[in-house]
Amino acid sequence: MKRVLHDVFFTRARALGYTARSAFKLEEIQKKHRIISRGASVLDLGCCPGSWLQVACQALGNSGGCVVGIDIQPTERPRQHCDSRVHILQGDVTKVSPALLSQHLPPEAGGQYGAILSDMAPSTTGAASRDALRSVALSRCAARLALNGRPPLLAPGGNMVVKVLEGEGFHEFVTDLRQFFVKVLRMRPHATRQESRELYVVCLGSKAAEQRPNQPFE
């Protein structure tokens, strides 16, 4: 059976001015776990086409905070649900330096983000095991970027959300994250396609340096 692309979430996204149906995934995670506080600084890794930028900007409230997005593809700031607090960079997340990303924070943020999001996905090959491993590798890259700087990009007490394809390497990734966060949960938002193996790892309360392992996140 041919996959139905224009489902209810696609239709709702267009009607509400979101750039993609993935907006509803972050919206559901935000409603359940409040990962983005009002006036927070938010980093969106792999931000194209911009739907998570839109949801994150709305979560900031009417004033304060910022959302910085980065993607390897050119990405324009969405016209709806975004304002001047949203800044977009073009670059490769696997190669970008934490110092560059911290440069775009307001002074009051102290060089750190309160929430870091990653909806990144690798190009799939059709081989389930290989695709899962590539997804975990990309998610680990996002986690290293968030957790390993001095200071880390993610502030103590901050939250992180990462998309991962369930499969080989997934459970080890979650186990490793639990050493760096107070709570780590798995979610499959309702807007996820039925045939998809993607899950979202929701990491709450980044631990302070003295509560973390001595070695960096790998």
mmCIF file of C-alpha atoms in Angstrom:
data_model
loop_
_atom_site.group_PDB
_atom_site.id
_atom_site.type_symbol
_atom_site.label_atom_id
_atom_site.label_comp_id
_atom_site.label_asym_id
_atom_site.label_seq_id
_atom_site.Cartn_x
_atom_site.Cartn_y
_atom_site.Cartn_z
ATOM 1 C CA MET A 1 0.000 0.000 0.000
ATOM 2 C CA LYS A 2 1.322 3.415 -0.928
ATOM 3 C CA ARG A 3 2.171 5.555 2.081
ATOM 4 C CA VAL A 4 -0.279 8.373 2.681
ATOM 5 C CA LEU A 5 1.821 11.532 2.872
ATOM 6 C CA HIS A 6 -0.970 14.048 3.277
ATOM 7 C CA ASP A 7 -2.412 12.733 6.522
ATOM 8 C CA VAL A 8 -4.206 14.625 9.292
ATOM 9 C CA PHE A 9 -0.973 15.988 10.783
ATOM 10 C CA PHE A 10 0.223 17.261 7.414
ATOM 11 C CA THR A 11 -3.119 18.977 6.890
ATOM 12 C CA ARG A 12 -3.108 20.493 10.383
ATOM 13 C CA ALA A 13 0.448 21.744 9.949
ATOM 14 C CA ARG A 14 -0.430 23.588 6.749
ATOM 15 C CA ALA A 15 -3.596 25.032 8.277
ATOM 16 C CA LEU A 16 -1.735 26.327 11.342
ATOM 17 C CA GLY A 17 1.233 27.737 9.447
ATOM 18 C CA TYR A 18 3.858 25.187 10.510
ATOM 19 C CA THR A 19 6.535 24.240 8.009
ATOM 20 C CA ALA A 20 6.219 20.508 8.767
ATOM 21 C CA ARG A 21 4.188 17.958 10.710
ATOM 22 C CA SER A 22 7.159 17.453 13.035
ATOM 23 C CA ALA A 23 6.001 20.567 14.881
ATOM 24 C CA PHE A 24 3.390 18.426 16.624
ATOM 25 C CA LYS A 25 6.048 16.021 17.890
ATOM 26 C CA LEU A 26 7.931 18.746 19.746
ATOM 27 C CA GLU A 27 4.652 20.330 20.816
ATOM 28 C CA GLU A 28 3.575 17.067 22.489
ATOM 29 C CA ILE A 29 6.972 16.619 24.171
ATOM 30 C CA GLN A 30 6.869 20.217 25.409
ATOM 31 C CA LYS A 31 3.353 19.879 26.821
ATOM 32 C CA LYS A 32 4.286 16.725 28.711
ATOM 33 C CA HIS A 33 7.756 17.611 29.981
ATOM 34 C CA ARG A 34 8.164 21.415 29.737
ATOM 35 C CA ILE A 35 11.629 21.091 28.310
ATOM 36 C CA ILE A 36 11.694 24.756 27.244
ATOM 37 C CA SER A 37 11.172 27.377 29.933
ATOM 38 C CA ARG A 38 9.835 30.852 29.261
ATOM 39 C CA GLY A 39 12.646 33.177 28.302
ATOM 40 C CA ALA A 40 15.122 30.302 27.824
ATOM 41 C CA SER A 41 17.925 29.987 25.299
ATOM 42 C CA VAL A 42 17.306 27.089 22.913
ATOM 43 C CA LEU A 43 19.578 25.380 20.375
ATOM 44 C CA ASP A 44 17.959 23.448 17.504
ATOM 45 C CA LEU A 45 20.393 21.067 15.774
ATOM 46 C CA GLY A 46 19.321 20.153 12.251
ATOM 47 C CA CYS A 47 16.647 22.840 12.194
ATOM 48 C CA CYS A 48 15.481 22.602 8.545
ATOM 49 C CA PRO A 49 12.669 23.142 7.558
ATOM 50 C CA GLY A 50 11.999 25.169 10.715
ATOM 51 C CA SER A 51 9.005 23.612 12.466
ATOM 52 C CA TRP A 52 10.891 23.045 15.727
ATOM 53 C CA LEU A 53 12.123 26.646 15.576
ATOM 54 C CA GLN A 54 8.470 27.681 15.453
ATOM 55 C CA VAL A 55 7.395 25.595 18.438
ATOM 56 C CA ALA A 56 10.473 26.594 20.450
ATOM 57 C CA CYS A 57 9.912 30.299 19.795
ATOM 58 C CA GLN A 58 6.311 30.039 20.946
ATOM 59 C CA ALA A 59 7.426 28.243 24.115
ATOM 60 C CA LEU A 60 9.643 31.215 25.065
ATOM 61 C CA GLY A 61 6.618 33.391 25.751
ATOM 62 C CA ASN A 62 6.199 36.985 24.671
ATOM 63 C CA SER A 63 9.643 38.305 25.589
ATOM 64 C CA GLY A 64 13.170 37.192 26.440
ATOM 65 C CA GLY A 65 15.195 34.199 25.391
ATOM 66 C CA CYS A 66 16.412 33.136 21.977
ATOM 67 C CA VAL A 67 16.368 30.199 19.585
ATOM 68 C CA VAL A 68 19.469 29.385 17.552
ATOM 69 C CA GLY A 69 19.097 26.852 14.754
ATOM 70 C CA ILE A 70 21.768 25.255 12.607
ATOM 71 C CA ASP A 71 21.456 23.021 9.559
ATOM 72 C CA ILE A 72 23.673 21.934 6.704
ATOM 73 C CA GLN A 73 20.931 23.076 4.304
ATOM 74 C CA PRO A 74 20.068 26.756 3.762
ATOM 75 C CA THR A 75 17.090 27.475 6.025
ATOM 76 C CA GLU A 76 14.985 30.606 6.182
ATOM 77 C CA ARG A 77 13.300 31.795 9.347
ATOM 78 C CA PRO A 78 9.631 30.801 9.079
ATOM 79 C CA ARG A 79 7.277 33.725 8.624
ATOM 80 C CA GLN A 80 4.770 32.407 11.138
ATOM 81 C CA HIS A 81 5.324 31.538 14.808
ATOM 82 C CA CYS A 82 8.858 33.003 14.759
ATOM 83 C CA ASP A 83 10.188 36.455 15.574
ATOM 84 C CA SER A 84 13.521 38.259 15.782
ATOM 85 C CA ARG A 85 14.618 36.014 18.659
ATOM 86 C CA VAL A 86 15.175 33.199 16.140
ATOM 87 C CA HIS A 87 18.622 33.055 14.514
ATOM 88 C CA ILE A 88 19.660 30.503 11.889
ATOM 89 C CA LEU A 89 23.160 29.375 10.934
ATOM 90 C CA GLN A 90 24.209 27.201 8.026
ATOM 91 C CA GLY A 91 26.768 24.577 8.928
ATOM 92 C CA ASP A 92 27.543 20.926 9.563
ATOM 93 C CA VAL A 93 26.549 19.920 13.099
ATOM 94 C CA THR A 94 29.175 17.152 13.069
ATOM 95 C CA LYS A 95 31.925 19.742 12.531
ATOM 96 C CA VAL A 96 30.698 22.954 14.180
ATOM 97 C CA SER A 97 32.483 24.182 17.308
ATOM 98 C CA PRO A 98 30.626 24.876 20.570
ATOM 99 C CA ALA A 99 32.331 28.273 20.654
ATOM 100 C CA LEU A 100 30.579 29.321 17.432
ATOM 101 C CA LEU A 101 27.180 28.286 18.762
ATOM 102 C CA SER A 102 27.695 30.088 22.072
ATOM 103 C CA GLN A 103 28.547 33.329 20.246
ATOM 104 C CA HIS A 104 24.907 33.773 19.293
ATOM 105 C CA LEU A 105 23.611 33.684 22.859
ATOM 106 C CA PRO A 106 22.515 36.824 24.694
ATOM 107 C CA PRO A 107 24.927 37.940 27.472
ATOM 108 C CA GLU A 108 22.537 36.881 30.228
ATOM 109 C CA ALA A 109 22.706 33.252 29.046
ATOM 110 C CA GLY A 110 26.304 32.948 30.238
ATOM 111 C CA GLY A 111 27.385 31.027 27.133
ATOM 112 C CA GLN A 112 25.025 28.115 27.783
ATOM 113 C CA TYR A 113 21.645 26.916 26.528
ATOM 114 C CA GLY A 114 18.731 25.878 28.707
ATOM 115 C CA ALA A 115 17.477 23.390 26.126
ATOM 116 C CA ILE A 116 19.093 21.623 23.186
ATOM 117 C CA LEU A 117 16.991 19.876 20.540
ATOM 118 C CA SER A 118 17.938 17.490 17.765
ATOM 119 C CA ASP A 119 15.497 16.202 15.162
ATOM 120 C CA MET A 120 18.397 15.177 12.925
ATOM 121 C CA ALA A 121 18.255 12.007 10.872
ATOM 122 C CA PRO A 122 20.865 10.463 8.574
ATOM 123 C CA SER A 123 20.205 9.604 4.957
ATOM 124 C CA THR A 124 18.720 6.115 5.083
ATOM 125 C CA THR A 125 20.017 3.161 3.083
ATOM 126 C CA GLY A 126 17.065 0.794 3.514
ATOM 127 C CA ALA A 127 19.180 -1.564 5.644
ATOM 128 C CA ALA A 128 17.525 -1.328 9.075
ATOM 129 C CA SER A 129 20.553 -2.244 11.165
ATOM 130 C CA ARG A 130 22.892 0.095 9.292
ATOM 131 C CA ASP A 131 20.402 2.972 9.421
ATOM 132 C CA ALA A 132 19.942 2.528 13.183
ATOM 133 C CA LEU A 133 23.688 2.643 13.772
ATOM 134 C CA ARG A 134 24.026 5.791 11.656
ATOM 135 C CA SER A 135 21.172 7.398 13.573
ATOM 136 C CA VAL A 136 22.763 6.597 16.926
ATOM 137 C CA ALA A 137 26.104 7.961 15.708
ATOM 138 C CA LEU A 138 24.454 11.243 14.719
ATOM 139 C CA SER A 139 22.604 11.438 18.043
ATOM 140 C CA ARG A 140 25.818 10.806 19.941
ATOM 141 C CA CYS A 141 27.356 13.688 18.018
ATOM 142 C CA ALA A 142 24.529 15.944 19.210
ATOM 143 C CA ALA A 143 25.011 14.766 22.806
ATOM 144 C CA ARG A 144 28.785 15.355 22.683
ATOM 145 C CA LEU A 145 28.188 18.864 21.379
ATOM 146 C CA ALA A 146 25.756 19.527 24.233
ATOM 147 C CA LEU A 147 27.694 17.916 27.070
ATOM 148 C CA ASN A 148 31.459 17.990 26.486
ATOM 149 C CA GLY A 149 32.423 21.654 26.248
ATOM 150 C CA ARG A 150 34.151 23.653 28.983
ATOM 151 C CA PRO A 151 31.693 24.861 30.026
ATOM 152 C CA PRO A 152 29.250 22.544 28.221
ATOM 153 C CA LEU A 153 26.771 24.163 25.849
ATOM 154 C CA LEU A 154 23.903 22.740 27.906
ATOM 155 C CA ALA A 155 23.583 24.479 31.251
ATOM 156 C CA PRO A 156 23.281 22.512 34.523
ATOM 157 C CA GLY A 157 19.613 21.640 34.966
ATOM 158 C CA GLY A 158 19.022 22.021 31.234
ATOM 159 C CA ASN A 159 17.066 19.620 29.051
ATOM 160 C CA MET A 160 17.785 17.836 25.777
ATOM 161 C CA VAL A 161 15.625 16.035 23.205
ATOM 162 C CA VAL A 162 17.188 13.771 20.573
ATOM 163 C CA LYS A 163 15.568 11.738 17.800
ATOM 164 C CA VAL A 164 16.956 8.217 17.329
ATOM 165 C CA LEU A 165 15.987 5.228 15.209
ATOM 166 C CA GLU A 166 15.335 2.253 17.457
ATOM 167 C CA GLY A 167 17.718 -0.590 16.761
ATOM 168 C CA GLU A 168 21.318 -1.594 17.362
ATOM 169 C CA GLY A 169 23.106 0.806 19.688
ATOM 170 C CA PHE A 170 19.930 2.527 20.899
ATOM 171 C CA HIS A 171 19.784 1.057 24.420
ATOM 172 C CA GLU A 172 23.491 1.683 25.026
ATOM 173 C CA PHE A 173 22.999 5.312 23.986
ATOM 174 C CA VAL A 174 20.153 5.751 26.490
ATOM 175 C CA THR A 175 22.189 4.079 29.246
ATOM 176 C CA ASP A 176 25.113 6.425 28.630
ATOM 177 C CA LEU A 177 22.859 9.489 28.746
ATOM 178 C CA ARG A 178 21.530 8.471 32.173
ATOM 179 C CA GLN A 179 24.960 9.200 33.628
ATOM 180 C CA PHE A 180 24.606 12.851 32.587
ATOM 181 C CA PHE A 181 20.932 13.596 33.339
ATOM 182 C CA VAL A 182 18.634 13.243 36.317
ATOM 183 C CA LYS A 183 15.977 11.537 34.210
ATOM 184 C CA VAL A 184 16.002 10.028 30.699
ATOM 185 C CA LEU A 185 12.739 8.959 29.045
ATOM 186 C CA ARG A 186 11.665 7.583 25.685
ATOM 187 C CA MET A 187 8.706 8.990 23.770
ATOM 188 C CA ARG A 188 6.910 8.176 20.551
ATOM 189 C CA PRO A 189 4.747 11.229 19.785
ATOM 190 C CA HIS A 190 1.365 10.700 18.150
ATOM 191 C CA ALA A 191 2.491 12.529 14.994
ATOM 192 C CA THR A 192 5.120 9.845 14.319
ATOM 193 C CA ARG A 193 4.276 7.798 11.242
ATOM 194 C CA GLN A 194 3.046 4.309 12.098
ATOM 195 C CA GLU A 195 5.760 2.584 10.065
ATOM 196 C CA SER A 196 8.595 4.688 11.508
ATOM 197 C CA ARG A 197 11.133 3.281 13.989
ATOM 198 C CA GLU A 198 11.990 6.709 15.342
ATOM 199 C CA LEU A 199 11.843 7.455 19.046
ATOM 200 C CA TYR A 200 12.616 10.629 20.965
ATOM 201 C CA VAL A 201 14.953 10.470 23.933
ATOM 202 C CA VAL A 202 13.910 13.139 26.442
ATOM 203 C CA CYS A 203 16.716 14.057 28.848
ATOM 204 C CA LEU A 204 15.712 16.122 31.872
ATOM 205 C CA GLY A 205 17.969 17.948 34.313
ATOM 206 C CA SER A 206 21.552 18.008 33.096
ATOM 207 C CA LYS A 207 23.775 17.061 36.041
ATOM 208 C CA ALA A 208 26.338 19.438 37.479
ATOM 209 C CA ALA A 209 30.014 18.666 36.764
ATOM 210 C CA GLU A 210 30.612 17.034 40.164
ATOM 211 C CA GLN A 211 27.735 14.588 39.570
ATOM 212 C CA ARG A 212 28.932 13.441 36.143
ATOM 213 C CA PRO A 213 31.431 10.742 35.183
ATOM 214 C CA ASN A 214 35.048 11.868 34.974
ATOM 215 C CA GLN A 215 35.239 10.997 31.302
ATOM 216 C CA PRO A 216 33.436 12.990 28.558
ATOM 217 C CA PHE A 217 30.364 11.654 26.787
ATOM 218 C CA GLU A 218 31.351 9.356 23.949
#
